[in-house]
C-alpha positions in Angstrom: 4.8 -13.4 2.4 5.1 -10.2 0.7 3.2 -7.3 1.9 0.8 -5.4 -1.2 -0.7 -1.8 -0.8 -2.0 0.0 -4.2 -3.1 3.6 -4.3 -3.3 6.3 -6.8 -4.7 10.0 -6.4 -7.8 11.3 -5.9 -6.4 14.1 -3.5 -4.7 16.8 -6.0 -0.6 17.2 -5.0 -0.4 20.1 -2.6 -1.4 23.2 -4.8 -2.0 21.5 -7.2 -5.7 22.6 -7.9 -8.0 20.0 -8.4 -9.9 21.1 -11.9 -11.0 17.8 -13.8 -10.2 15.3 -10.9 -12.4 15.8 -8.4 -15.4 16.1 -11.3 -14.4 12.7 -12.3 -14.9 10.7 -9.2 -18.1 10.7 -9.4 -18.7 10.0 -12.9 -19.2 6.7 -14.1 -15.6 5.5 -15.8 -17.2 5.1 -19.7 -17.9 9.2 -18.9 -14.7 8.9 -17.5 -12.4 7.7 -20.5 -13.9 10.0 -22.2 -12.8 13.0 -20.9 -9.1 11.7 -20.5 -9.4 11.9 -24.9 -10.7 15.5 -24.3 -7.6 16.9 -21.8 -5.4 15.0 -23.7 -3.9 17.9 -26.3 -4.2 15.9 -29.1 -7.6 14.3 -28.0 -8.2 10.2 -29.1 -5.2 9.9 -32.4 -2.3 11.2 -29.6 -3.9 8.7 -27.0 -4.4 5.9 -29.9 -0.4 6.6 -31.0 0.5 6.6 -27.2 -0.9 3.5 -26.5 -0.3 1.1 -30.1 -4.0 0.8 -30.7 -5.9 2.1 -34.7 -7.6 5.8 -33.3 -10.3 5.2 -35.6 -11.4 1.8 -33.3 -10.0 3.5 -30.1 -12.7 6.0 -30.7 -15.8 4.1 -30.9 -14.6 2.4 -27.8 -14.2 5.7 -25.6 -17.5 6.5 -27.2 -20.1 6.8 -24.4 -23.0 6.2 -27.0 -20.8 3.5 -28.9 -22.5 0.1 -27.7 -20.5 -2.1 -30.0 -17.5 -1.8 -29.1 -15.9 -1.1 -25.5 -12.9 -0.1 -23.9 -11.5 -3.8 -21.9 -9.9 -3.2 -18.7 -6.3 -3.4 -19.6 -6.4 -0.8 -22.1 -8.7 1.1 -19.3 -5.2 1.3 -17.3 -3.0 1.9 -21.0 -5.2 4.6 -21.2 -4.6 6.3 -18.1 -0.7 5.2 -18.0 -0.1 6.9 -21.3 -2.2 10.3 -20.4 -1.6 10.2 -17.0 -5.2 11.4 -16.4 -6.0 8.6 -13.9 -9.6 9.5 -14.2 -11.2 6.0 -15.0 -9.2 4.8 -10.8 -11.0 7.1 -9.8 -14.4 7.0 -11.4 -14.2 3.2 -9.9 -13.3 4.0 -6.8 -16.1 6.7 -6.2 -18.4 3.7 -7.5 -17.2 1.8 -5.6 -17.4 3.4 -2.3 -13.3 3.8 -1.7 -10.9 6.4 -1.3 -7.3 6.6 -4.9 -4.7 8.2 -2.8 -1.5 8.7 -5.1 1.7 5.8 -3.8 4.9 7.2 -3.5 7.9 5.7 -3.7 9.0 4.2 -0.3 11.9 6.9 0.7 13.1 4.7 3.7 14.0 1.7 0.7 13.4 -0.7 2.8 15.5 0.6 5.9 12.6 0.4 8.9 14.2 2.5 11.4 14.2 5.6 8.2 10.3 3.8 8.0 9.5 4.7 11.2 11.3 8.6 11.3 8.9 9.6 8.7 5.9 8.3 9.4 6.6 10.2 12.6 7.9 13.9 11.1 4.9 13.3 8.3 2.1 13.4 11.8 4.4 16.4 12.9 3.7 17.8 9.7 0.1 16.0 9.1 -0.7 18.1 12.9 0.3 21.2 12.0 -1.8 22.0 8.4 -5.1 20.5 10.5 -4.4 22.7 13.8 -2.8 25.6 11.0 -6.2 25.0 9.0 -8.5 24.3 12.0 -7.1 28.5 13.5 -9.5 30.7 11.3 -11.8 33.1 13.1 -14.8 32.8 11.1 -14.2 29.2 10.7 -13.5 29.1 7.4 -10.7 27.2 6.2 -9.4 28.1 2.7 -8.8 26.2 -0.1 -5.0 26.4 -0.1 -5.3 24.9 3.7 -7.1 22.7 2.4 -5.8 21.6 -0.1 -2.1 21.8 2.5 -3.5 19.9 4.5 -5.0 17.1 2.0 -1.3 16.8 0.6 0.1 16.2 4.2 -2.5 13.6 4.9 -1.5 11.5 1.4 2.0 11.8 3.4 1.1 10.3 6.0 -1.3 7.3 4.8 1.7 6.9 2.2 4.8 6.4 4.6 2.5 4.6 7.2 2.1 1.9 3.8 5.7 2.1 3.3 6.3 1.1 7.6 4.0 -1.4 7.2 5.3 -3.2 4.1 9.2 -2.7 5.4 7.8 -4.3 8.5 6.2 -7.1 6.8 9.6 -7.7 5.0 11.3 -8.5 8.1 8.6 -10.9 9.1 8.4 -12.8 5.9 12.5 -12.8 6.3 12.6 -14.3 9.8 9.4 -17.3 9.0 11.3 -18.6 6.1 
């Protein structure tokens, strides 16, 4: 049995501004797909070309007012992959009362000790970011401090997932 994890970001990476990603979290999935087309340079035409589909058909599928053409799940994934904008994913997660976090590669490359060390370091970085954010005279946290806390939390959660998967892989090897 192998471990499985799925993560994608609904939280901007530290230093990025949240922008439209925050808006997409509370939006209908069809509106989120339409927003992708508005955000990508070249619009629907550029997306259709990268996806290998008809621009006219994609335009109809992305039109929230169209009731005859529908975006398939595979097309929704392709739309987000080629655009680099996972807005539909954010909208789906929000509709299901879930949160998405960006996945990052297993920096330990399967080394259990290295995965454990990374989690401990990430916990320290997260704790420091939270302590710095909460140490304010007025009780107000800056948006930069919040982004730092969110980033460090994301790093910690990704590290924990990698550690769990590394341990699970070792357990699976033993049982074989």
